mmCIF file with all atom_site columns, C-alpha atoms in Angstrom:
data_model
loop_
_atom_site.group_PDB
_atom_site.id
_atom_site.type_symbol
_atom_site.label_atom_id
_atom_site.label_alt_id
_atom_site.label_comp_id
_atom_site.label_asym_id
_atom_site.label_entity_id
_atom_site.label_seq_id
_atom_site.pdbx_PDB_ins_code
_atom_site.Cartn_x
_atom_site.Cartn_y
_atom_site.Cartn_z
_atom_site.occupancy
_atom_site.B_iso_or_equiv
_atom_site.pdbx_formal_charge
_atom_site.auth_seq_id
_atom_site.auth_comp_id
_atom_site.auth_asym_id
_atom_site.auth_atom_id
_atom_site.pdbx_PDB_model_num
ATOM 1  C CA . LYS A 1 1  ? -117.779 116.457 133.117 1.00 82.00 ? 3  LYS A CA 1
ATOM 2  C CA . VAL A 1 2  ? -115.758 116.103 129.891 1.00 86.00 ? 4  VAL A CA 1
ATOM 3  C CA . CYS A 1 3  ? -117.613 119.598 128.502 1.00 89.00 ? 5  CYS A CA 1
ATOM 4  C CA . ALA A 1 4  ? -116.974 121.306 131.927 1.00 88.00 ? 6  ALA A CA 1
ATOM 5  C CA . GLU A 1 5  ? -113.229 120.591 131.709 1.00 86.00 ? 7  GLU A CA 1
ATOM 6  C CA . GLY A 1 6  ? -112.788 123.287 129.197 1.00 81.00 ? 8  GLY A CA 1
ATOM 7  C CA . LEU A 1 7  ? -114.814 126.006 131.102 1.00 88.00 ? 9  LEU A CA 1
ATOM 8  C CA . PRO A 1 8  ? -112.961 128.487 133.310 1.00 88.00 ? 10 PRO A CA 1
ATOM 9  C CA . VAL A 1 9  ? -113.653 128.877 137.109 1.00 88.00 ? 11 VAL A CA 1
ATOM 10 C CA . ILE A 1 10 ? -115.967 131.584 137.805 1.00 88.00 ? 12 ILE A CA 1
ATOM 11 C CA . HIS A 1 11 ? -116.736 132.566 141.320 1.00 88.00 ? 13 HIS A CA 1
ATOM 12 C CA . ILE A 1 12 ? -120.005 134.912 141.039 1.00 87.00 ? 14 ILE A CA 1
ATOM 13 C CA . ASP A 1 13 ? -119.981 137.929 143.394 1.00 86.00 ? 15 ASP A CA 1
ATOM 14 C CA . VAL A 1 14 ? -122.234 140.685 141.818 1.00 85.00 ? 16 VAL A CA 1
ATOM 15 C CA . HIS A 1 15 ? -120.971 143.282 144.219 1.00 85.00 ? 17 HIS A CA 1
ATOM 16 C CA . ASN A 1 16 ? -117.652 143.107 142.381 1.00 86.00 ? 18 ASN A CA 1
ATOM 17 C CA . ALA A 1 17 ? -117.131 145.417 139.385 1.00 87.00 ? 19 ALA A CA 1
ATOM 18 C CA . CYS A 1 18 ? -115.388 142.715 137.079 1.00 88.00 ? 20 CYS A CA 1
ATOM 19 C CA . ILE A 1 19 ? -118.580 140.890 137.126 1.00 89.00 ? 21 ILE A CA 1
ATOM 20 C CA . THR A 1 20 ? -119.810 141.919 133.780 1.00 90.00 ? 22 THR A CA 1
ATOM 21 C CA . ASN A 1 21 ? -116.618 141.315 132.299 1.00 91.00 ? 23 ASN A CA 1
ATOM 22 C CA . LYS A 1 22 ? -116.084 137.854 133.426 1.00 92.00 ? 24 LYS A CA 1
ATOM 23 C CA . LEU A 1 23 ? -119.782 136.610 132.640 1.00 92.00 ? 25 LEU A CA 1
ATOM 24 C CA . ARG A 1 24 ? -119.478 138.049 129.307 1.00 93.00 ? 26 ARG A CA 1
ATOM 25 C CA . ASP A 1 25 ? -116.165 135.965 129.021 1.00 92.00 ? 27 ASP A CA 1
ATOM 26 C CA . PHE A 1 26 ? -117.375 132.817 130.410 1.00 92.00 ? 28 PHE A CA 1
ATOM 27 C CA . LEU A 1 27 ? -120.751 133.249 128.163 1.00 92.00 ? 29 LEU A CA 1
ATOM 28 C CA . TYR A 1 28 ? -118.276 133.220 124.938 1.00 93.00 ? 30 TYR A CA 1
ATOM 29 C CA . VAL A 1 29 ? -116.356 130.221 126.023 1.00 91.00 ? 31 VAL A CA 1
ATOM 30 C CA . VAL A 1 30 ? -119.910 128.363 126.661 1.00 91.00 ? 32 VAL A CA 1
ATOM 31 C CA . LEU A 1 31 ? -121.354 129.747 123.375 1.00 91.00 ? 33 LEU A CA 1
ATOM 32 C CA . ASN A 1 32 ? -117.940 128.974 121.151 1.00 91.00 ? 34 ASN A CA 1
ATOM 33 C CA . HIS A 1 33 ? -117.059 125.216 123.122 1.00 90.00 ? 35 HIS A CA 1
ATOM 34 C CA . PRO A 1 34 ? -114.289 123.765 121.079 1.00 88.00 ? 36 PRO A CA 1
ATOM 35 C CA . ASP A 1 35 ? -116.452 120.318 121.354 1.00 89.00 ? 37 ASP A CA 1
ATOM 36 C CA . PRO A 1 36 ? -119.574 121.106 119.061 1.00 88.00 ? 38 PRO A CA 1
ATOM 37 C CA . ASN A 1 37 ? -121.302 117.946 120.898 1.00 90.00 ? 39 ASN A CA 1
ATOM 38 C CA . CYS A 1 38 ? -120.902 120.035 124.075 1.00 90.00 ? 40 CYS A CA 1
ATOM 39 C CA . ARG A 1 39 ? -122.836 122.794 123.026 1.00 88.00 ? 41 ARG A CA 1
ATOM 40 C CA . GLU A 1 40 ? -125.915 120.852 122.283 1.00 90.00 ? 42 GLU A CA 1
ATOM 41 C CA . LYS A 1 41 ? -125.932 119.001 125.566 1.00 92.00 ? 43 LYS A CA 1
ATOM 42 C CA . PRO A 1 42 ? -128.703 119.874 127.987 1.00 94.00 ? 44 PRO A CA 1
ATOM 43 C CA . ARG A 1 43 ? -126.841 120.831 130.940 1.00 92.00 ? 45 ARG A CA 1
ATOM 44 C CA . MET A 1 44 ? -124.581 122.830 128.750 1.00 92.00 ? 46 MET A CA 1
ATOM 45 C CA . VAL A 1 45 ? -127.773 124.573 127.122 1.00 93.00 ? 47 VAL A CA 1
ATOM 46 C CA . LEU A 1 46 ? -129.147 125.230 130.702 1.00 95.00 ? 48 LEU A CA 1
ATOM 47 C CA . LEU A 1 47 ? -125.705 126.689 131.837 1.00 93.00 ? 49 LEU A CA 1
ATOM 48 C CA . LYS A 1 48 ? -125.805 129.227 128.539 1.00 93.00 ? 50 LYS A CA 1
ATOM 49 C CA . GLN A 1 49 ? -129.058 130.335 129.511 1.00 95.00 ? 51 GLN A CA 1
ATOM 50 C CA . LYS A 1 50 ? -128.603 130.866 133.372 1.00 94.00 ? 52 LYS A CA 1
ATOM 51 C CA . ILE A 1 51 ? -125.371 132.515 132.489 1.00 94.00 ? 53 ILE A CA 1
ATOM 52 C CA . GLN A 1 52 ? -127.133 134.846 129.911 1.00 94.00 ? 54 GLN A CA 1
ATOM 53 C CA . ASN A 1 53 ? -129.969 135.468 132.367 1.00 94.00 ? 55 ASN A CA 1
ATOM 54 C CA . LEU A 1 54 ? -127.735 136.466 134.757 1.00 92.00 ? 56 LEU A CA 1
ATOM 55 C CA . TYR A 1 55 ? -125.778 138.580 132.533 1.00 92.00 ? 57 TYR A CA 1
ATOM 56 C CA . ASN A 1 56 ? -128.714 140.475 131.658 1.00 91.00 ? 58 ASN A CA 1
ATOM 57 C CA . ILE A 1 57 ? -130.207 141.024 135.064 1.00 90.00 ? 59 ILE A CA 1
ATOM 58 C CA . ILE A 1 58 ? -126.855 142.569 136.037 1.00 88.00 ? 60 ILE A CA 1
ATOM 59 C CA . THR A 1 59 ? -126.493 144.755 132.716 1.00 88.00 ? 61 THR A CA 1
ATOM 60 C CA . ARG A 1 60 ? -130.192 145.843 132.262 1.00 87.00 ? 62 ARG A CA 1
ATOM 61 C CA . VAL A 1 61 ? -132.131 145.027 134.753 1.00 85.00 ? 63 VAL A CA 1
ATOM 62 C CA . CYS A 1 62 ? -130.130 145.872 138.088 1.00 82.00 ? 64 CYS A CA 1
ATOM 63 C CA . TYR A 1 63 ? -127.502 148.157 136.388 1.00 72.00 ? 65 TYR A CA 1
ATOM 64 C CA . GLN A 1 64 ? -128.196 151.105 138.113 1.00 77.00 ? 66 GLN A CA 1
ATOM 65 C CA . ASP A 1 65 ? -129.109 149.631 141.444 1.00 79.00 ? 67 ASP A CA 1
ATOM 66 C CA . LEU A 1 66 ? -126.060 147.582 141.871 1.00 78.00 ? 68 LEU A CA 1
ATOM 67 C CA . VAL A 1 67 ? -123.420 148.819 144.204 1.00 82.00 ? 69 VAL A CA 1
ATOM 68 C CA . PHE A 1 68 ? -119.847 147.451 143.553 1.00 80.00 ? 70 PHE A CA 1
ATOM 69 C CA . PHE A 1 69 ? -117.550 147.260 146.960 1.00 83.00 ? 71 PHE A CA 1
ATOM 70 C CA . THR A 1 70 ? -114.799 145.778 144.760 1.00 83.00 ? 72 THR A CA 1
ATOM 71 C CA . ASP A 1 71 ? -113.115 145.645 141.483 1.00 82.00 ? 73 ASP A CA 1
ATOM 72 C CA . ASP A 1 72 ? -111.004 142.700 142.263 1.00 83.00 ? 74 ASP A CA 1
ATOM 73 C CA . CYS A 1 73 ? -111.016 140.614 139.305 1.00 83.00 ? 75 CYS A CA 1
ATOM 74 C CA . GLU A 1 74 ? -108.750 137.870 140.642 1.00 85.00 ? 76 GLU A CA 1
ATOM 75 C CA . ALA A 1 75 ? -111.272 136.946 143.276 1.00 84.00 ? 77 ALA A CA 1
ATOM 76 C CA . ILE A 1 76 ? -113.576 136.006 140.704 1.00 84.00 ? 78 ILE A CA 1
ATOM 77 C CA . ASP A 1 77 ? -111.019 133.707 139.341 1.00 83.00 ? 79 ASP A CA 1
ATOM 78 C CA . THR A 1 78 ? -109.955 132.325 142.501 1.00 82.00 ? 80 THR A CA 1
ATOM 79 C CA . GLY A 1 79 ? -112.678 132.649 144.953 1.00 78.00 ? 81 GLY A CA 1
ATOM 80 C CA . ARG A 1 80 ? -110.390 134.659 147.447 1.00 77.00 ? 82 ARG A CA 1
ATOM 81 C CA . SER A 1 81 ? -110.639 138.323 147.864 1.00 71.00 ? 83 SER A CA 1
ATOM 82 C CA . SER A 1 82 ? -108.325 140.700 149.349 1.00 66.00 ? 84 SER A CA 1
ATOM 83 C CA . PRO A 1 83 ? -109.831 141.587 152.600 1.00 58.00 ? 85 PRO A CA 1
ATOM 84 C CA . ASN A 1 84 ? -108.027 145.115 152.876 1.00 52.00 ? 86 ASN A CA 1
ATOM 85 C CA . LEU A 1 85 ? -109.296 146.282 149.476 1.00 50.00 ? 87 LEU A CA 1
ATOM 86 C CA . ALA A 1 86 ? -112.516 148.035 150.856 1.00 52.00 ? 88 ALA A CA 1
ATOM 87 C CA . GLU A 1 87 ? -110.200 149.896 153.531 1.00 54.00 ? 89 GLU A CA 1
ATOM 88 C CA . ASP A 1 88 ? -107.600 151.014 151.101 1.00 55.00 ? 90 ASP A CA 1
ATOM 89 C CA . ARG A 1 89 ? -110.185 152.470 149.165 1.00 55.00 ? 91 ARG A CA 1
ATOM 90 C CA . LEU A 1 90 ? -111.693 154.354 152.190 1.00 56.00 ? 92 LEU A CA 1
ATOM 91 C CA . GLN A 1 91 ? -108.283 155.548 153.247 1.00 57.00 ? 93 GLN A CA 1
ATOM 92 C CA . VAL A 1 92 ? -107.655 156.954 149.598 1.00 56.00 ? 94 VAL A CA 1
ATOM 93 C CA . LEU A 1 93 ? -111.106 158.698 149.559 1.00 55.00 ? 95 LEU A CA 1
ATOM 94 C CA . GLN A 1 94 ? -110.387 160.126 153.075 1.00 57.00 ? 96 GLN A CA 1
ATOM 95 C CA . GLU A 1 95 ? -106.963 161.456 151.896 1.00 60.00 ? 97 GLU A CA 1
ATOM 96 C CA . ASP A 1 96 ? -108.448 163.198 148.960 1.00 56.00 ? 98 ASP A CA 1
ATOM 97 C CA . ARG A 1 97 ? -110.382 165.079 151.196 1.00 56.00 ? 99 ARG A CA 1
#
């Protein structure tokens, strides 16, 4: 628990365009944890591996297949997304025609 206190909150949503930046930032924090003892703890090592694997899957394996429905970066931090974001985008697309 002591090691996890320094980690930022992240709510995973692979259909949010901000996920790659947030995962990269999260991974940076895990790799550079201020407490060197935390970096070597088994749960932190496992967390680092899982975040690296997810980042690689999103950026390399599924890169062209992923469809981003939103770019609500705040939703990844808070877990609350703006429900009208997709509707606003649809309206803008229709107005452009």
